[in-house]
Amino acid sequence: MHRWINRVAVLGVGVRFPLVLLALATLMSGCQSTSTQDDPMAGLRCWAFRDEASITREQVDYIQDRSDKGNLKCKIVLGNLYERGHGVSRDIPKAKALYQAVADVDEQAYLFLADLAQSGLDGPPDYVKARQFYRRAAAIKDSASAELGLAKLMEEGKGGPQDQQGALALYLSATRSSFGEAWEGIQRLRASGVTLSAEQEQRYNQVWVGIAQSRLKRRMWRVQDEVSAVFKPGPEARHVIVKVQYQQGSALPQLSIEHGSGDSAMDQAVLKGLGEYRFAGEPLLPQGRKTWEVLADVHLKSR
Protein backbone atom coordinates (compact mmCIF):
# COMPACT_ATOMS: atom_id res chain seq x y z
CA MET A 1 0.00 0.00 0.00
CA HIS A 2 1.30 3.47 -0.84
CA ARG A 3 2.46 5.79 1.90
CA TRP A 4 -0.69 7.28 3.34
CA ILE A 5 -0.08 10.99 3.10
CA ASN A 6 -2.17 13.38 1.06
CA ARG A 7 -2.78 17.08 0.65
CA VAL A 8 -6.09 18.81 1.17
CA ALA A 9 -6.28 22.42 -0.02
CA VAL A 10 -9.02 24.98 0.42
CA LEU A 11 -8.88 27.82 -2.12
CA GLY A 12 -12.10 29.63 -1.31
CA VAL A 13 -15.75 29.19 -0.59
CA GLY A 14 -17.57 31.83 -2.61
CA VAL A 15 -18.54 29.59 -5.53
CA ARG A 16 -20.46 27.12 -3.40
CA PHE A 17 -23.53 29.20 -2.74
CA PRO A 18 -24.98 30.08 -6.19
CA LEU A 19 -25.20 26.39 -7.11
CA VAL A 20 -27.04 25.55 -3.90
CA LEU A 21 -29.42 28.46 -4.28
CA LEU A 22 -30.13 27.56 -7.90
CA ALA A 23 -30.95 23.97 -6.97
CA LEU A 24 -33.27 25.07 -4.18
CA ALA A 25 -35.00 27.64 -6.35
CA THR A 26 -35.64 25.04 -9.03
CA LEU A 27 -36.78 22.35 -6.62
CA MET A 28 -39.04 24.49 -4.50
CA SER A 29 -40.68 26.43 -7.31
CA GLY A 30 -43.94 24.81 -6.30
CA CYS A 31 -46.89 23.53 -8.23
CA GLN A 32 -46.38 25.36 -11.48
CA SER A 33 -48.75 24.60 -14.31
CA THR A 34 -46.69 22.39 -16.62
CA SER A 35 -47.80 19.04 -17.92
CA THR A 36 -46.35 15.88 -16.40
CA GLN A 37 -44.79 14.76 -19.66
CA ASP A 38 -43.10 18.15 -20.21
CA ASP A 39 -42.05 18.72 -16.60
CA PRO A 40 -38.89 16.80 -15.66
CA MET A 41 -39.02 18.35 -12.18
CA ALA A 42 -42.38 16.80 -11.22
CA GLY A 43 -40.83 13.69 -9.69
CA LEU A 44 -38.31 15.76 -7.74
CA ARG A 45 -41.06 18.00 -6.41
CA CYS A 46 -43.06 14.98 -5.28
CA TRP A 47 -40.04 13.60 -3.42
CA ALA A 48 -39.39 16.99 -1.82
CA PHE A 49 -43.02 17.30 -0.70
CA ARG A 50 -42.93 13.73 0.68
CA ASP A 51 -40.34 14.77 3.27
CA GLU A 52 -42.15 17.92 4.40
CA ALA A 53 -42.85 17.65 8.13
CA SER A 54 -46.19 19.43 7.67
CA ILE A 55 -47.27 18.51 4.17
CA THR A 56 -50.04 20.76 2.84
CA ARG A 57 -53.27 19.83 1.12
CA GLU A 58 -52.00 21.57 -2.00
CA GLN A 59 -48.86 19.43 -2.00
CA VAL A 60 -50.85 16.21 -1.55
CA ASP A 61 -53.12 17.26 -4.42
CA TYR A 62 -50.07 17.92 -6.59
CA ILE A 63 -48.68 14.44 -5.86
CA GLN A 64 -52.08 12.85 -6.53
CA ASP A 65 -52.51 14.75 -9.79
CA ARG A 66 -49.06 13.85 -11.11
CA SER A 67 -49.58 10.24 -10.04
CA ASP A 68 -52.90 10.07 -11.88
CA LYS A 69 -51.20 11.48 -14.99
CA GLY A 70 -48.60 8.71 -14.99
CA ASN A 71 -45.55 10.09 -13.21
CA LEU A 72 -43.99 6.96 -11.68
CA LYS A 73 -41.98 8.73 -8.98
CA CYS A 74 -45.05 10.62 -7.84
CA LYS A 75 -47.04 7.38 -7.78
CA ILE A 76 -44.42 5.82 -5.48
CA VAL A 77 -44.51 8.91 -3.27
CA LEU A 78 -48.31 8.75 -3.10
CA GLY A 79 -48.05 5.12 -2.00
CA ASN A 80 -45.59 6.13 0.70
CA LEU A 81 -47.96 8.81 1.97
CA TYR A 82 -50.69 6.18 2.33
CA GLU A 83 -48.27 3.77 4.01
CA ARG A 84 -47.22 6.39 6.58
CA GLY A 85 -50.57 8.13 6.92
CA HIS A 86 -48.77 11.37 6.10
CA GLY A 87 -51.12 14.02 4.75
CA VAL A 88 -53.73 11.32 4.07
CA SER A 89 -55.44 8.59 6.09
CA ARG A 90 -53.26 5.50 6.39
CA ASP A 91 -54.31 2.88 3.85
CA ILE A 92 -51.86 -0.03 3.55
CA PRO A 93 -53.73 -1.90 0.77
CA LYS A 94 -53.81 1.28 -1.32
CA ALA A 95 -50.11 1.89 -0.68
CA LYS A 96 -49.25 -1.66 -1.70
CA ALA A 97 -51.38 -1.42 -4.85
CA LEU A 98 -49.61 1.79 -5.90
CA TYR A 99 -46.18 0.23 -5.38
CA GLN A 100 -47.16 -2.87 -7.34
CA ALA A 101 -48.54 -0.77 -10.18
CA VAL A 102 -45.12 0.82 -10.61
CA ALA A 103 -42.75 -2.05 -9.77
CA ASP A 104 -42.51 -3.69 -13.19
CA VAL A 105 -41.63 -0.35 -14.78
CA ASP A 106 -39.60 1.32 -12.02
CA GLU A 107 -37.78 -1.19 -9.81
CA GLN A 108 -37.33 1.43 -7.10
CA ALA A 109 -40.88 0.51 -6.06
CA TYR A 110 -39.55 -2.90 -4.97
CA LEU A 111 -37.63 -1.16 -2.19
CA PHE A 112 -40.91 0.10 -0.74
CA LEU A 113 -42.54 -3.30 -1.21
CA ALA A 114 -39.62 -4.92 0.62
CA ASP A 115 -39.85 -2.48 3.53
CA LEU A 116 -43.59 -3.08 3.70
CA ALA A 117 -43.20 -6.88 3.59
CA GLN A 118 -40.98 -6.95 6.67
CA SER A 119 -42.69 -4.14 8.56
CA GLY A 120 -45.68 -6.13 9.83
CA LEU A 121 -48.07 -3.45 8.55
CA ASP A 122 -49.40 -5.80 5.87
CA GLY A 123 -49.78 -8.88 8.08
CA PRO A 124 -47.00 -10.95 9.70
CA PRO A 125 -43.50 -9.95 8.54
CA ASP A 126 -42.61 -11.85 5.38
CA TYR A 127 -38.83 -11.92 5.21
CA VAL A 128 -38.78 -14.27 2.21
CA LYS A 129 -40.68 -11.73 0.13
CA ALA A 130 -38.63 -8.92 1.59
CA ARG A 131 -35.44 -10.60 0.36
CA GLN A 132 -36.92 -11.12 -3.08
CA PHE A 133 -38.04 -7.50 -3.33
CA TYR A 134 -34.73 -6.13 -2.03
CA ARG A 135 -32.89 -8.19 -4.65
CA ARG A 136 -35.05 -6.69 -7.39
CA ALA A 137 -34.50 -3.18 -6.06
CA ALA A 138 -30.75 -3.79 -5.64
CA ALA A 139 -30.45 -4.36 -9.39
CA ILE A 140 -30.79 -0.58 -9.84
CA LYS A 141 -27.62 1.48 -10.03
CA ASP A 142 -26.82 3.30 -6.76
CA SER A 143 -29.38 1.27 -4.80
CA ALA A 144 -27.71 1.59 -1.40
CA SER A 145 -30.97 1.40 0.57
CA ALA A 146 -31.93 -1.91 -1.07
CA GLU A 147 -28.43 -3.32 -0.57
CA LEU A 148 -28.55 -2.31 3.08
CA GLY A 149 -31.96 -3.92 3.62
CA LEU A 150 -30.88 -7.16 1.94
CA ALA A 151 -27.56 -7.22 3.82
CA LYS A 152 -29.34 -7.04 7.19
CA LEU A 153 -31.57 -10.00 6.31
CA MET A 154 -28.58 -12.02 5.10
CA GLU A 155 -26.55 -11.13 8.19
CA GLU A 156 -29.38 -12.22 10.49
CA GLY A 157 -30.46 -15.23 8.44
CA LYS A 158 -34.00 -13.93 7.99
CA GLY A 159 -35.98 -15.04 4.94
CA GLY A 160 -33.21 -17.40 3.87
CA PRO A 161 -29.84 -18.81 4.93
CA GLN A 162 -27.40 -16.68 6.88
CA ASP A 163 -24.66 -15.40 4.56
CA GLN A 164 -22.19 -13.18 6.36
CA GLN A 165 -19.78 -12.87 3.44
CA GLY A 166 -22.64 -11.93 1.15
CA ALA A 167 -23.86 -9.40 3.73
CA LEU A 168 -20.35 -7.94 3.99
CA ALA A 169 -20.15 -7.46 0.22
CA LEU A 170 -23.50 -5.65 0.24
CA TYR A 171 -22.60 -3.44 3.20
CA LEU A 172 -19.38 -2.45 1.44
CA SER A 173 -21.27 -1.66 -1.74
CA ALA A 174 -23.91 0.33 0.17
CA THR A 175 -21.61 2.35 2.42
CA ARG A 176 -20.93 5.92 1.39
CA SER A 177 -19.33 7.06 4.64
CA SER A 178 -17.32 5.85 7.61
CA PHE A 179 -20.40 6.02 9.84
CA GLY A 180 -24.05 5.05 9.55
CA GLU A 181 -25.88 1.73 9.26
CA ALA A 182 -23.85 0.15 6.46
CA TRP A 183 -20.54 1.01 8.13
CA GLU A 184 -21.82 -0.31 11.45
CA GLY A 185 -22.85 -3.53 9.71
CA ILE A 186 -19.28 -3.97 8.46
CA GLN A 187 -17.94 -3.47 11.98
CA ARG A 188 -20.35 -6.06 13.42
CA LEU A 189 -19.25 -8.63 10.85
CA ARG A 190 -15.57 -7.87 11.41
CA ALA A 191 -16.08 -8.25 15.16
CA SER A 192 -17.69 -11.66 14.57
CA GLY A 193 -14.61 -12.85 12.67
CA VAL A 194 -15.54 -12.15 9.04
CA THR A 195 -12.44 -11.11 7.10
CA LEU A 196 -12.15 -8.74 4.15
CA SER A 197 -10.39 -9.60 0.91
CA ALA A 198 -7.63 -7.31 -0.37
CA GLU A 199 -10.10 -5.73 -2.78
CA GLN A 200 -12.64 -5.21 -0.01
CA GLU A 201 -9.99 -3.63 2.23
CA GLN A 202 -9.18 -1.22 -0.59
CA ARG A 203 -12.85 -0.26 -0.96
CA TYR A 204 -13.18 0.13 2.83
CA ASN A 205 -10.14 2.41 3.03
CA GLN A 206 -11.22 4.46 0.01
CA VAL A 207 -14.48 5.25 1.80
CA TRP A 208 -12.70 6.09 5.04
CA VAL A 209 -10.12 8.35 3.37
CA GLY A 210 -12.78 10.10 1.30
CA ILE A 211 -14.84 10.94 4.37
CA ALA A 212 -11.78 11.92 6.41
CA GLN A 213 -10.73 14.39 3.72
CA SER A 214 -14.20 15.81 3.02
CA ARG A 215 -14.86 16.40 6.73
CA LEU A 216 -11.44 17.98 7.09
CA LYS A 217 -12.14 20.31 4.15
CA ARG A 218 -15.33 21.52 5.83
CA ARG A 219 -13.43 22.19 9.05
CA MET A 220 -10.74 24.03 7.03
CA TRP A 221 -13.38 26.27 5.40
CA ARG A 222 -14.57 27.27 8.86
CA VAL A 223 -11.04 27.88 10.13
CA GLN A 224 -10.10 29.82 7.00
CA ASP A 225 -13.06 32.19 7.37
CA GLU A 226 -12.80 32.58 11.16
CA VAL A 227 -9.03 33.17 11.32
CA SER A 228 -9.05 35.51 8.30
CA ALA A 229 -11.84 37.55 9.90
CA VAL A 230 -9.88 37.97 13.14
CA PHE A 231 -6.36 38.57 11.79
CA LYS A 232 -7.18 40.28 8.47
CA PRO A 233 -3.96 39.09 6.78
CA GLY A 234 -4.44 41.22 3.65
CA PRO A 235 -5.27 40.42 0.02
CA GLU A 236 -2.20 38.21 -0.53
CA ALA A 237 -2.88 34.66 0.63
CA ARG A 238 -0.82 33.36 3.53
CA HIS A 239 -0.50 29.61 3.91
CA VAL A 240 -0.51 27.51 7.03
CA ILE A 241 0.23 23.86 6.26
CA VAL A 242 -0.68 21.50 9.07
CA LYS A 243 0.02 17.78 9.32
CA VAL A 244 -3.14 16.06 10.52
CA GLN A 245 -2.38 12.59 11.82
CA TYR A 246 -4.73 9.74 12.65
CA GLN A 247 -3.48 7.44 15.40
CA GLN A 248 -4.94 3.96 15.65
CA GLY A 249 -7.86 3.78 18.07
CA SER A 250 -8.32 7.54 18.48
CA ALA A 251 -10.70 9.97 16.78
CA LEU A 252 -8.63 12.90 18.07
CA PRO A 253 -6.11 14.16 15.47
CA GLN A 254 -2.48 14.88 16.25
CA LEU A 255 -1.61 18.25 14.71
CA SER A 256 1.71 19.88 13.89
CA ILE A 257 2.74 22.88 11.79
CA GLU A 258 4.65 21.89 8.64
CA HIS A 259 4.82 25.41 7.19
CA GLY A 260 3.81 28.53 9.08
CA SER A 261 2.39 31.85 7.93
CA GLY A 262 5.10 33.91 9.60
CA ASP A 263 2.69 34.96 12.35
CA SER A 264 2.78 32.57 15.32
CA ALA A 265 -0.53 33.82 16.71
CA MET A 266 -2.21 33.16 13.37
CA ASP A 267 -0.64 29.71 13.20
CA GLN A 268 -1.87 28.86 16.69
CA ALA A 269 -5.37 30.04 15.81
CA VAL A 270 -5.36 27.66 12.83
CA LEU A 271 -4.18 24.80 15.05
CA LYS A 272 -6.88 25.56 17.60
CA GLY A 273 -9.58 25.59 14.92
CA LEU A 274 -8.41 22.34 13.32
CA GLY A 275 -8.23 20.82 16.79
CA GLU A 276 -12.02 20.57 16.75
CA TYR A 277 -11.85 18.10 13.86
CA ARG A 278 -12.51 14.43 14.62
CA PHE A 279 -11.98 11.30 12.54
CA ALA A 280 -15.05 9.18 11.88
CA GLY A 281 -14.55 5.42 12.05
CA GLU A 282 -11.16 3.81 11.64
CA PRO A 283 -9.15 2.65 8.62
CA LEU A 284 -7.59 -0.76 8.05
CA LEU A 285 -3.93 0.18 8.38
CA PRO A 286 -1.16 -1.85 6.71
CA GLN A 287 0.71 -4.37 8.84
CA GLY A 288 2.97 -2.55 11.28
CA ARG A 289 1.39 0.87 10.66
CA LYS A 290 -0.48 2.73 13.38
CA THR A 291 -0.91 6.15 11.77
CA TRP A 292 -2.29 7.88 8.67
CA GLU A 293 -1.43 11.45 7.72
CA VAL A 294 -2.79 14.24 5.57
CA LEU A 295 -1.48 17.76 4.95
CA ALA A 296 -4.05 20.52 5.43
CA ASP A 297 -3.10 23.62 3.41
CA VAL A 298 -5.15 26.52 4.80
CA HIS A 299 -5.12 29.73 2.73
CA LEU A 300 -5.71 32.89 4.75
CA LYS A 301 -6.50 36.28 3.24
CA SER A 302 -8.82 39.22 3.76
CA ARG A 303 -11.85 39.49 1.52
Coordinates of C-alpha atoms in Angstrom, one line a residue:
M1 CA 0.0 0.0 0.0
H2 CA 1.3 3.5 -0.8
R3 CA 2.5 5.8 1.9
W4 CA -0.7 7.3 3.3
I5 CA -0.1 11.0 3.1
N6 CA -2.2 13.4 1.1
R7 CA -2.8 17.1 0.6
V8 CA -6.1 18.8 1.2
A9 CA -6.3 22.4 0.0
V10 CA -9.0 25.0 0.4
L11 CA -8.9 27.8 -2.1
G12 CA -12.1 29.6 -1.3
V13 CA -15.8 29.2 -0.6
G14 CA -17.6 31.8 -2.6
V15 CA -18.5 29.6 -5.5
R16 CA -20.5 27.1 -3.4
F17 CA -23.5 29.2 -2.7
P18 CA -25.0 30.1 -6.2
L19 CA -25.2 26.4 -7.1
V20 CA -27.0 25.6 -3.9
L21 CA -29.4 28.5 -4.3
L22 CA -30.1 27.6 -7.9
A23 CA -31.0 24.0 -7.0
L24 CA -33.3 25.1 -4.2
A25 CA -35.0 27.6 -6.3
T26 CA -35.6 25.0 -9.0
L27 CA -36.8 22.4 -6.6
M28 CA -39.0 24.5 -4.5
S29 CA -40.7 26.4 -7.3
G30 CA -43.9 24.8 -6.3
C31 CA -46.9 23.5 -8.2
Q32 CA -46.4 25.4 -11.5
S33 CA -48.8 24.6 -14.3
T34 CA -46.7 22.4 -16.6
S35 CA -47.8 19.0 -17.9
T36 CA -46.4 15.9 -16.4
Q37 CA -44.8 14.8 -19.7
D38 CA -43.1 18.2 -20.2
D39 CA -42.0 18.7 -16.6
P40 CA -38.9 16.8 -15.7
M41 CA -39.0 18.3 -12.2
A42 CA -42.4 16.8 -11.2
G43 CA -40.8 13.7 -9.7
L44 CA -38.3 15.8 -7.7
R45 CA -41.1 18.0 -6.4
C46 CA -43.1 15.0 -5.3
W47 CA -40.0 13.6 -3.4
A48 CA -39.4 17.0 -1.8
F49 CA -43.0 17.3 -0.7
R50 CA -42.9 13.7 0.7
D51 CA -40.3 14.8 3.3
E52 CA -42.1 17.9 4.4
A53 CA -42.8 17.7 8.1
S54 CA -46.2 19.4 7.7
I55 CA -47.3 18.5 4.2
T56 CA -50.0 20.8 2.8
R57 CA -53.3 19.8 1.1
E58 CA -52.0 21.6 -2.0
Q59 CA -48.9 19.4 -2.0
V60 CA -50.8 16.2 -1.6
D61 CA -53.1 17.3 -4.4
Y62 CA -50.1 17.9 -6.6
I63 CA -48.7 14.4 -5.9
Q64 CA -52.1 12.9 -6.5
D65 CA -52.5 14.8 -9.8
R66 CA -49.1 13.9 -11.1
S67 CA -49.6 10.2 -10.0
D68 CA -52.9 10.1 -11.9
K69 CA -51.2 11.5 -15.0
G70 CA -48.6 8.7 -15.0
N71 CA -45.6 10.1 -13.2
L72 CA -44.0 7.0 -11.7
K73 CA -42.0 8.7 -9.0
C74 CA -45.1 10.6 -7.8
K75 CA -47.0 7.4 -7.8
I76 CA -44.4 5.8 -5.5
V77 CA -44.5 8.9 -3.3
L78 CA -48.3 8.7 -3.1
G79 CA -48.0 5.1 -2.0
N80 CA -45.6 6.1 0.7
L81 CA -48.0 8.8 2.0
Y82 CA -50.7 6.2 2.3
E83 CA -48.3 3.8 4.0
R84 CA -47.2 6.4 6.6
G85 CA -50.6 8.1 6.9
H86 CA -48.8 11.4 6.1
G87 CA -51.1 14.0 4.8
V88 CA -53.7 11.3 4.1
S89 CA -55.4 8.6 6.1
R90 CA -53.3 5.5 6.4
D91 CA -54.3 2.9 3.8
I92 CA -51.9 0.0 3.5
P93 CA -53.7 -1.9 0.8
K94 CA -53.8 1.3 -1.3
A95 CA -50.1 1.9 -0.7
K96 CA -49.2 -1.7 -1.7
A97 CA -51.4 -1.4 -4.9
L98 CA -49.6 1.8 -5.9
Y99 CA -46.2 0.2 -5.4
Q100 CA -47.2 -2.9 -7.3
A101 CA -48.5 -0.8 -10.2
V102 CA -45.1 0.8 -10.6
A103 CA -42.7 -2.0 -9.8
D104 CA -42.5 -3.7 -13.2
V105 CA -41.6 -0.3 -14.8
D106 CA -39.6 1.3 -12.0
E107 CA -37.8 -1.2 -9.8
Q108 CA -37.3 1.4 -7.1
A109 CA -40.9 0.5 -6.1
Y110 CA -39.5 -2.9 -5.0
L111 CA -37.6 -1.2 -2.2
F112 CA -40.9 0.1 -0.7
L113 CA -42.5 -3.3 -1.2
A114 CA -39.6 -4.9 0.6
D115 CA -39.8 -2.5 3.5
L116 CA -43.6 -3.1 3.7
A117 CA -43.2 -6.9 3.6
Q118 CA -41.0 -7.0 6.7
S119 CA -42.7 -4.1 8.6
G120 CA -45.7 -6.1 9.8
L121 CA -48.1 -3.5 8.5
D122 CA -49.4 -5.8 5.9
G123 CA -49.8 -8.9 8.1
P124 CA -47.0 -10.9 9.7
P125 CA -43.5 -9.9 8.5
D126 CA -42.6 -11.9 5.4
Y127 CA -38.8 -11.9 5.2
V128 CA -38.8 -14.3 2.2
K129 CA -40.7 -11.7 0.1
A130 CA -38.6 -8.9 1.6
R131 CA -35.4 -10.6 0.4
Q132 CA -36.9 -11.1 -3.1
F133 CA -38.0 -7.5 -3.3
Y134 CA -34.7 -6.1 -2.0
R135 CA -32.9 -8.2 -4.7
R136 CA -35.1 -6.7 -7.4
A137 CA -34.5 -3.2 -6.1
A138 CA -30.8 -3.8 -5.6
A139 CA -30.5 -4.4 -9.4
I140 CA -30.8 -0.6 -9.8
K141 CA -27.6 1.5 -10.0
D142 CA -26.8 3.3 -6.8
S143 CA -29.4 1.3 -4.8
A144 CA -27.7 1.6 -1.4
S145 CA -31.0 1.4 0.6
A146 CA -31.9 -1.9 -1.1
E147 CA -28.4 -3.3 -0.6
L148 CA -28.5 -2.3 3.1
G149 CA -32.0 -3.9 3.6
L150 CA -30.9 -7.2 1.9
A151 CA -27.6 -7.2 3.8
K152 CA -29.3 -7.0 7.2
L153 CA -31.6 -10.0 6.3
M154 CA -28.6 -12.0 5.1
E155 CA -26.5 -11.1 8.2
E156 CA -29.4 -12.2 10.5
G157 CA -30.5 -15.2 8.4
K158 CA -34.0 -13.9 8.0
G159 CA -36.0 -15.0 4.9
G160 CA -33.2 -17.4 3.9
P161 CA -29.8 -18.8 4.9
Q162 CA -27.4 -16.7 6.9
D163 CA -24.7 -15.4 4.6
Q164 CA -22.2 -13.2 6.4
Q165 CA -19.8 -12.9 3.4
G166 CA -22.6 -11.9 1.2
A167 CA -23.9 -9.4 3.7
L168 CA -20.4 -7.9 4.0
A169 CA -20.2 -7.5 0.2
L170 CA -23.5 -5.7 0.2
Y171 CA -22.6 -3.4 3.2
L172 CA -19.4 -2.4 1.4
S173 CA -21.3 -1.7 -1.7
A174 CA -23.9 0.3 0.2
T175 CA -21.6 2.3 2.4
R176 CA -20.9 5.9 1.4
S177 CA -19.3 7.1 4.6
S178 CA -17.3 5.8 7.6
F179 CA -20.4 6.0 9.8
G180 CA -24.1 5.1 9.6
E181 CA -25.9 1.7 9.3
A182 CA -23.9 0.1 6.5
W183 CA -20.5 1.0 8.1
E184 CA -21.8 -0.3 11.5
G185 CA -22.8 -3.5 9.7
I186 CA -19.3 -4.0 8.5
Q187 CA -17.9 -3.5 12.0
R188 CA -20.3 -6.1 13.4
L189 CA -19.3 -8.6 10.9
R190 CA -15.6 -7.9 11.4
A191 CA -16.1 -8.3 15.2
S192 CA -17.7 -11.7 14.6
G193 CA -14.6 -12.8 12.7
V194 CA -15.5 -12.2 9.0
T195 CA -12.4 -11.1 7.1
L196 CA -12.2 -8.7 4.1
S197 CA -10.4 -9.6 0.9
A198 CA -7.6 -7.3 -0.4
E199 CA -10.1 -5.7 -2.8
Q200 CA -12.6 -5.2 0.0
E201 CA -10.0 -3.6 2.2
Q202 CA -9.2 -1.2 -0.6
R203 CA -12.9 -0.3 -1.0
Y204 CA -13.2 0.1 2.8
N205 CA -10.1 2.4 3.0
Q206 CA -11.2 4.5 0.0
V207 CA -14.5 5.3 1.8
W208 CA -12.7 6.1 5.0
V209 CA -10.1 8.3 3.4
G210 CA -12.8 10.1 1.3
I211 CA -14.8 10.9 4.4
A212 CA -11.8 11.9 6.4
Q213 CA -10.7 14.4 3.7
S214 CA -14.2 15.8 3.0
R215 CA -14.9 16.4 6.7
L216 CA -11.4 18.0 7.1
K217 CA -12.1 20.3 4.2
R218 CA -15.3 21.5 5.8
R219 CA -13.4 22.2 9.0
M220 CA -10.7 24.0 7.0
W221 CA -13.4 26.3 5.4
R222 CA -14.6 27.3 8.9
V223 CA -11.0 27.9 10.1
Q224 CA -10.1 29.8 7.0
D225 CA -13.1 32.2 7.4
E226 CA -12.8 32.6 11.2
V227 CA -9.0 33.2 11.3
S228 CA -9.1 35.5 8.3
A229 CA -11.8 37.6 9.9
V230 CA -9.9 38.0 13.1
F231 CA -6.4 38.6 11.8
K232 CA -7.2 40.3 8.5
P233 CA -4.0 39.1 6.8
G234 CA -4.4 41.2 3.7
P235 CA -5.3 40.4 0.0
E236 CA -2.2 38.2 -0.5
A237 CA -2.9 34.7 0.6
R238 CA -0.8 33.4 3.5
H239 CA -0.5 29.6 3.9
V240 CA -0.5 27.5 7.0
I241 CA 0.2 23.9 6.3
V242 CA -0.7 21.5 9.1
K243 CA 0.0 17.8 9.3
V244 CA -3.1 16.1 10.5
Q245 CA -2.4 12.6 11.8
Y246 CA -4.7 9.7 12.6
Q247 CA -3.5 7.4 15.4
Q248 CA -4.9 4.0 15.7
G249 CA -7.9 3.8 18.1
S250 CA -8.3 7.5 18.5
A251 CA -10.7 10.0 16.8
L252 CA -8.6 12.9 18.1
P253 CA -6.1 14.2 15.5
Q254 CA -2.5 14.9 16.3
L255 CA -1.6 18.3 14.7
S256 CA 1.7 19.9 13.9
I257 CA 2.7 22.9 11.8
E258 CA 4.6 21.9 8.6
H259 CA 4.8 25.4 7.2
G260 CA 3.8 28.5 9.1
S261 CA 2.4 31.8 7.9
G262 CA 5.1 33.9 9.6
D263 CA 2.7 35.0 12.3
S264 CA 2.8 32.6 15.3
A265 CA -0.5 33.8 16.7
M266 CA -2.2 33.2 13.4
D267 CA -0.6 29.7 13.2
Q268 CA -1.9 28.9 16.7
A269 CA -5.4 30.0 15.8
V270 CA -5.4 27.7 12.8
L271 CA -4.2 24.8 15.1
K272 CA -6.9 25.6 17.6
G273 CA -9.6 25.6 14.9
L274 CA -8.4 22.3 13.3
G275 CA -8.2 20.8 16.8
E276 CA -12.0 20.6 16.8
Y277 CA -11.8 18.1 13.9
R278 CA -12.5 14.4 14.6
F279 CA -12.0 11.3 12.5
A280 CA -15.1 9.2 11.9
G281 CA -14.5 5.4 12.1
E282 CA -11.2 3.8 11.6
P283 CA -9.2 2.6 8.6
L284 CA -7.6 -0.8 8.1
L285 CA -3.9 0.2 8.4
P286 CA -1.2 -1.9 6.7
Q287 CA 0.7 -4.4 8.8
G288 CA 3.0 -2.5 11.3
R289 CA 1.4 0.9 10.7
K290 CA -0.5 2.7 13.4
T291 CA -0.9 6.1 11.8
W292 CA -2.3 7.9 8.7
E293 CA -1.4 11.4 7.7
V294 CA -2.8 14.2 5.6
L295 CA -1.5 17.8 5.0
A296 CA -4.1 20.5 5.4
D297 CA -3.1 23.6 3.4
V298 CA -5.1 26.5 4.8
H299 CA -5.1 29.7 2.7
L300 CA -5.7 32.9 4.8
K301 CA -6.5 36.3 3.2
S302 CA -8.8 39.2 3.8
R303 CA -11.8 39.5 1.5

